[in-house]
């Protein structure tokens, strides 16, 4: 069955430095993958999605992710962190089950950004 | 569009009381989802509806939980009787279709505390 593993529960960076949030996936077929962000006391917002088109996916707020089949990874990156990026990030894989494509969430990575 | 609307945003109740959470999906979306988020279990899908019909309720924890969607613009999640272990953030989400890659739009959530 499809699943995702987020390798870090917490990541801390300084403002202006690069961000790397790691996600590995497991899937028996070509997966559909998402990254969602959750700011404190807010709902989840889609950052970007991969659905078997270009392997480098650009999202909102300067984030991007690269699908690497050989490494079964879908890491999220941003060249320069901003204070407003502090949030929790979820890697998500689609699992087809019961006639529907369900979202399977990773455990989340909490990103802290320091001045 | 105002997005997915949930009410109340916060609910504090005592064990044994009935709790009703409400959701208004985005107009025109055919799918509606109820999720629960806890520290221990992360984000879990409880139930989803397609065109107001419950399709998969396998995530509903037990008979104390019930969900309805009387029309395309309103859904409720009810817990009766409530227990302290039900304390969590409950999210409602909606999507236009159920296809792969289709984005789910999340509401701001209801934070439930059962004393």
mmCIF file of C-alpha atoms in Angstrom:
data_model
loop_
_atom_site.group_PDB
_atom_site.id
_atom_site.type_symbol
_atom_site.label_atom_id
_atom_site.label_comp_id
_atom_site.label_asym_id
_atom_site.label_seq_id
_atom_site.Cartn_x
_atom_site.Cartn_y
_atom_site.Cartn_z
ATOM 1 C CA UNK A 1 0.000 0.000 0.000
ATOM 2 C CA UNK A 2 1.069 3.567 -0.615
ATOM 3 C CA UNK A 3 2.715 5.393 2.270
ATOM 4 C CA UNK A 4 5.041 8.281 3.006
ATOM 5 C CA UNK A 5 7.726 8.781 5.618
ATOM 6 C CA UNK A 6 8.837 12.224 6.647
ATOM 7 C CA UNK A 7 12.369 11.828 7.870
ATOM 8 C CA UNK A 8 12.475 14.800 10.253
ATOM 9 C CA UNK A 9 9.852 15.733 12.805
ATOM 10 C CA UNK A 10 11.470 19.141 13.404
ATOM 11 C CA UNK A 11 13.692 21.327 11.227
ATOM 12 C CA UNK A 12 15.156 24.634 12.329
ATOM 13 C CA UNK A 13 16.757 27.149 9.953
ATOM 14 C CA UNK A 14 17.829 30.761 10.018
ATOM 15 C CA UNK A 15 15.988 33.323 7.959
ATOM 16 C CA UNK A 16 17.525 33.606 4.509
ATOM 17 C CA UNK A 17 19.052 30.102 4.504
ATOM 18 C CA UNK A 18 17.830 27.152 2.417
ATOM 19 C CA UNK A 19 15.061 24.843 3.545
ATOM 20 C CA UNK A 20 15.052 21.085 2.985
ATOM 21 C CA UNK A 21 12.174 18.926 4.235
ATOM 22 C CA UNK A 22 12.604 15.271 3.414
ATOM 23 C CA UNK A 23 9.964 12.789 2.336
ATOM 24 C CA UNK A 24 10.300 9.214 1.100
ATOM 25 C CA UNK A 25 7.423 7.353 -0.414
ATOM 26 C CA UNK A 26 6.414 3.765 -0.936
ATOM 27 C CA UNK A 27 4.194 2.851 -3.841
ATOM 28 C CA UNK A 28 3.615 -0.145 -6.056
ATOM 29 C CA UNK A 29 2.821 2.100 -9.004
ATOM 30 C CA UNK A 30 3.665 5.611 -10.145
ATOM 31 C CA UNK A 31 2.459 7.737 -7.266
ATOM 32 C CA UNK A 32 0.706 11.067 -6.996
ATOM 33 C CA UNK A 33 2.350 13.153 -4.290
ATOM 34 C CA UNK A 34 1.532 16.422 -2.565
ATOM 35 C CA UNK A 35 2.967 18.769 -0.017
ATOM 36 C CA UNK A 36 0.544 20.592 2.266
ATOM 37 C CA UNK A 37 1.364 23.332 4.773
ATOM 38 C CA UNK A 38 -0.455 24.066 8.028
ATOM 39 C CA UNK A 39 0.137 27.386 9.739
ATOM 40 C CA UNK A 40 -0.695 27.622 13.456
ATOM 41 C CA UNK A 41 -4.417 27.385 14.127
ATOM 42 C CA UNK A 42 -5.171 27.220 10.431
ATOM 43 C CA UNK A 43 -6.338 24.578 7.987
ATOM 44 C CA UNK A 44 -4.098 22.821 5.504
ATOM 45 C CA UNK A 45 -3.138 24.503 2.256
ATOM 46 C CA UNK A 46 -1.770 22.804 -0.834
ATOM 47 C CA UNK A 47 1.808 23.862 -1.630
ATOM 48 C CA UNK A 48 2.389 21.740 -4.712
ATOM 49 C CA UNK A 49 1.576 18.419 -6.337
ATOM 50 C CA UNK A 50 3.224 15.818 -8.551
ATOM 51 C CA UNK A 51 1.045 13.715 -10.848
ATOM 52 C CA UNK A 52 3.540 12.067 -13.240
ATOM 53 C CA UNK A 53 4.254 15.147 -15.323
ATOM 54 C CA UNK A 54 7.489 17.142 -14.835
ATOM 55 C CA UNK A 55 9.645 15.737 -12.049
ATOM 56 C CA UNK A 56 10.528 19.190 -10.711
ATOM 57 C CA UNK A 57 7.381 20.767 -9.372
ATOM 58 C CA UNK A 58 7.093 24.417 -8.439
ATOM 59 C CA UNK A 59 4.609 25.505 -5.822
ATOM 60 C CA UNK A 60 3.462 28.592 -4.032
ATOM 61 C CA UNK A 61 5.650 30.871 -1.904
ATOM 62 C CA UNK A 62 8.864 29.844 -3.639
ATOM 63 C CA UNK A 63 8.727 26.178 -2.673
ATOM 64 C CA UNK A 64 9.561 23.364 -5.046
ATOM 65 C CA UNK A 65 9.943 19.609 -4.874
ATOM 66 C CA UNK A 66 11.676 17.060 -7.043
ATOM 67 C CA UNK A 67 10.316 13.594 -7.677
ATOM 68 C CA UNK A 68 13.173 11.075 -7.754
ATOM 69 C CA UNK A 69 12.005 7.600 -8.598
ATOM 70 C CA UNK A 70 15.425 6.017 -8.098
ATOM 71 C CA UNK A 71 15.515 7.327 -4.544
ATOM 72 C CA UNK A 72 11.749 7.094 -3.889
ATOM 73 C CA UNK A 73 11.936 10.638 -2.598
ATOM 74 C CA UNK A 74 9.924 13.832 -2.919
ATOM 75 C CA UNK A 75 11.856 16.374 -0.874
ATOM 76 C CA UNK A 76 10.567 19.915 -0.426
ATOM 77 C CA UNK A 77 13.011 22.802 -0.830
ATOM 78 C CA UNK A 78 13.143 26.562 -0.772
ATOM 79 C CA UNK A 79 16.276 28.605 -1.512
ATOM 80 C CA UNK A 80 15.751 31.193 1.200
ATOM 81 C CA UNK A 81 13.581 30.813 4.283
ATOM 82 C CA UNK A 82 11.281 33.551 5.448
ATOM 83 C CA UNK A 83 9.861 33.990 8.916
ATOM 84 C CA UNK A 84 6.380 33.398 7.505
ATOM 85 C CA UNK A 85 7.425 29.886 6.416
ATOM 86 C CA UNK A 86 7.321 28.679 10.017
ATOM 87 C CA UNK A 87 4.601 26.036 9.973
ATOM 88 C CA UNK A 88 4.006 22.311 9.821
ATOM 89 C CA UNK A 89 4.478 20.588 6.473
ATOM 90 C CA UNK A 90 2.854 17.344 5.404
ATOM 91 C CA UNK A 91 3.948 15.039 2.624
ATOM 92 C CA UNK A 92 0.970 13.199 1.151
ATOM 93 C CA UNK A 93 0.567 10.251 -1.196
ATOM 94 C CA UNK A 94 -2.566 9.153 -2.976
ATOM 95 C CA UNK A 95 -3.852 5.673 -2.228
ATOM 96 C CA UNK A 96 -6.579 4.253 -4.418
ATOM 97 C CA UNK A 97 -8.949 2.481 -2.065
ATOM 98 C CA UNK A 98 -12.636 1.757 -2.108
ATOM 99 C CA UNK A 99 -13.081 3.396 -5.472
ATOM 100 C CA UNK A 100 -11.601 6.645 -4.339
ATOM 101 C CA UNK A 101 -8.174 8.302 -4.224
ATOM 102 C CA UNK A 102 -7.500 8.832 -0.532
ATOM 103 C CA UNK A 103 -4.902 11.221 0.849
ATOM 104 C CA UNK A 104 -2.406 9.416 3.079
ATOM 105 C CA UNK A 105 -0.578 11.925 5.264
ATOM 106 C CA UNK A 106 2.921 11.712 6.648
ATOM 107 C CA UNK A 107 3.517 12.508 10.294
ATOM 108 C CA UNK A 108 4.501 16.084 9.505
ATOM 109 C CA UNK A 109 7.647 18.198 9.834
ATOM 110 C CA UNK A 110 7.550 21.298 11.966
ATOM 111 C CA UNK A 111 9.694 24.058 10.465
ATOM 112 C CA UNK A 112 11.058 26.768 12.737
ATOM 113 C CA UNK A 113 12.658 29.868 11.217
ATOM 114 C CA UNK A 114 14.942 31.986 13.392
ATOM 115 C CA UNK A 115 15.927 35.595 12.770
ATOM 116 C CA UNK B 1 -15.516 32.110 -2.534
ATOM 117 C CA UNK B 2 -15.139 32.063 1.240
ATOM 118 C CA UNK B 3 -13.562 28.633 1.237
ATOM 119 C CA UNK B 4 -14.628 25.794 3.491
ATOM 120 C CA UNK B 5 -16.380 27.115 6.573
ATOM 121 C CA UNK B 6 -16.434 25.290 9.884
ATOM 122 C CA UNK B 7 -18.179 26.081 13.121
ATOM 123 C CA UNK B 8 -17.577 26.392 15.928
ATOM 124 C CA UNK B 9 -13.823 27.099 15.838
ATOM 125 C CA UNK B 10 -13.448 26.009 19.442
ATOM 126 C CA UNK B 11 -15.653 23.778 21.571
ATOM 127 C CA UNK B 12 -15.168 22.860 25.185
ATOM 128 C CA UNK B 13 -17.577 20.382 26.661
ATOM 129 C CA UNK B 14 -17.870 17.879 29.453
ATOM 130 C CA UNK B 15 -17.675 14.158 29.098
ATOM 131 C CA UNK B 16 -21.022 12.638 28.191
ATOM 132 C CA UNK B 17 -22.338 15.673 26.359
ATOM 133 C CA UNK B 18 -23.353 15.686 22.717
ATOM 134 C CA UNK B 19 -21.121 17.639 20.351
ATOM 135 C CA UNK B 20 -22.065 18.766 16.857
ATOM 136 C CA UNK B 21 -19.518 20.117 14.426
ATOM 137 C CA UNK B 22 -20.630 21.876 11.268
ATOM 138 C CA UNK B 23 -19.172 22.331 7.818
ATOM 139 C CA UNK B 24 -20.081 24.252 4.699
ATOM 140 C CA UNK B 25 -18.071 23.068 1.677
ATOM 141 C CA UNK B 26 -17.045 25.168 -1.278
ATOM 142 C CA UNK B 27 -19.953 25.628 -3.639
ATOM 143 C CA UNK B 28 -19.878 23.181 -6.523
ATOM 144 C CA UNK B 29 -17.589 20.667 -4.849
ATOM 145 C CA UNK B 30 -18.919 17.140 -5.035
ATOM 146 C CA UNK B 31 -16.756 15.584 -2.319
ATOM 147 C CA UNK B 32 -16.687 16.351 1.383
ATOM 148 C CA UNK B 33 -14.302 14.876 3.931
ATOM 149 C CA UNK B 34 -14.058 14.842 7.714
ATOM 150 C CA UNK B 35 -10.601 14.433 9.267
ATOM 151 C CA UNK B 36 -9.364 14.270 12.836
ATOM 152 C CA UNK B 37 -5.911 15.486 13.881
ATOM 153 C CA UNK B 38 -4.225 14.413 17.099
ATOM 154 C CA UNK B 39 -0.653 14.430 18.281
ATOM 155 C CA UNK B 40 -0.639 10.679 18.644
ATOM 156 C CA UNK B 41 -2.262 9.642 15.388
ATOM 157 C CA UNK B 42 -1.701 12.604 13.084
ATOM 158 C CA UNK B 43 -4.327 13.277 10.409
ATOM 159 C CA UNK B 44 -6.944 10.583 9.932
ATOM 160 C CA UNK B 45 -9.795 10.444 7.459
ATOM 161 C CA UNK B 46 -13.022 9.721 9.308
ATOM 162 C CA UNK B 47 -15.603 9.704 6.517
ATOM 163 C CA UNK B 48 -16.211 11.147 3.095
ATOM 164 C CA UNK B 49 -19.277 11.968 1.039
ATOM 165 C CA UNK B 50 -19.820 12.096 -2.709
ATOM 166 C CA UNK B 51 -22.846 14.080 -3.847
ATOM 167 C CA UNK B 52 -24.185 14.067 -0.267
ATOM 168 C CA UNK B 53 -23.966 10.278 0.033
ATOM 169 C CA UNK B 54 -21.597 8.716 2.600
ATOM 170 C CA UNK B 55 -19.170 6.538 0.664
ATOM 171 C CA UNK B 56 -16.584 5.356 3.156
ATOM 172 C CA UNK B 57 -17.011 5.644 6.914
ATOM 173 C CA UNK B 58 -14.406 3.055 7.817
ATOM 174 C CA UNK B 59 -12.400 5.711 9.618
ATOM 175 C CA UNK B 60 -15.146 6.563 12.073
ATOM 176 C CA UNK B 61 -13.785 5.395 15.415
ATOM 177 C CA UNK B 62 -16.982 3.960 16.888
ATOM 178 C CA UNK B 63 -20.726 4.216 17.008
ATOM 179 C CA UNK B 64 -20.577 7.355 19.098
ATOM 180 C CA UNK B 65 -19.567 9.182 15.928
ATOM 181 C CA UNK B 66 -22.031 9.944 13.159
ATOM 182 C CA UNK B 67 -21.976 12.230 10.138
ATOM 183 C CA UNK B 68 -24.672 13.550 7.852
ATOM 184 C CA UNK B 69 -24.868 15.644 4.736
ATOM 185 C CA UNK B 70 -28.513 16.664 4.247
ATOM 186 C CA UNK B 71 -27.682 18.842 1.249
ATOM 187 C CA UNK B 72 -24.785 19.941 -0.907
ATOM 188 C CA UNK B 73 -23.933 22.913 1.274
ATOM 189 C CA UNK B 74 -23.986 21.489 4.777
ATOM 190 C CA UNK B 75 -22.577 18.611 6.768
ATOM 191 C CA UNK B 76 -22.430 17.716 10.445
ATOM 192 C CA UNK B 77 -20.235 15.471 12.521
ATOM 193 C CA UNK B 78 -21.810 14.450 15.793
ATOM 194 C CA UNK B 79 -20.278 12.784 18.823
ATOM 195 C CA UNK B 80 -22.691 11.376 21.374
ATOM 196 C CA UNK B 81 -21.686 10.842 24.106
ATOM 197 C CA UNK B 82 -18.347 12.617 23.997
ATOM 198 C CA UNK B 83 -15.271 11.311 25.845
ATOM 199 C CA UNK B 84 -11.967 12.979 26.756
ATOM 200 C CA UNK B 85 -10.139 10.896 24.149
ATOM 201 C CA UNK B 86 -12.205 12.610 21.468
ATOM 202 C CA UNK B 87 -10.289 15.816 22.119
ATOM 203 C CA UNK B 88 -8.676 16.761 18.812
ATOM 204 C CA UNK B 89 -8.871 19.187 15.921
ATOM 205 C CA UNK B 90 -11.522 18.185 13.416
ATOM 206 C CA UNK B 91 -11.135 19.348 9.834
ATOM 207 C CA UNK B 92 -13.618 19.417 7.043
ATOM 208 C CA UNK B 93 -12.379 19.475 3.445
ATOM 209 C CA UNK B 94 -13.989 19.519 0.039
ATOM 210 C CA UNK B 95 -12.883 18.800 -3.502
ATOM 211 C CA UNK B 96 -14.298 19.286 -6.942
ATOM 212 C CA UNK B 97 -13.847 15.680 -8.001
ATOM 213 C CA UNK B 98 -12.302 12.518 -6.637
ATOM 214 C CA UNK B 99 -9.643 12.086 -9.261
ATOM 215 C CA UNK B 100 -5.934 11.664 -8.758
ATOM 216 C CA UNK B 101 -4.243 14.969 -8.197
ATOM 217 C CA UNK B 102 -7.452 16.742 -7.318
ATOM 218 C CA UNK B 103 -6.854 19.226 -4.532
ATOM 219 C CA UNK B 104 -8.748 19.057 -1.276
ATOM 220 C CA UNK B 105 -9.513 22.428 0.288
ATOM 221 C CA UNK B 106 -9.468 22.402 4.059
ATOM 222 C CA UNK B 107 -11.445 24.458 6.528
ATOM 223 C CA UNK B 108 -9.793 26.107 9.548
ATOM 224 C CA UNK B 109 -10.788 23.256 11.841
ATOM 225 C CA UNK B 110 -12.714 22.902 15.080
ATOM 226 C CA UNK B 111 -10.630 22.407 18.199
ATOM 227 C CA UNK B 112 -12.622 20.136 20.504
ATOM 228 C CA UNK B 113 -11.771 19.731 24.166
ATOM 229 C CA UNK B 114 -13.713 17.198 26.203
ATOM 230 C CA UNK B 115 -13.183 17.552 29.931
#
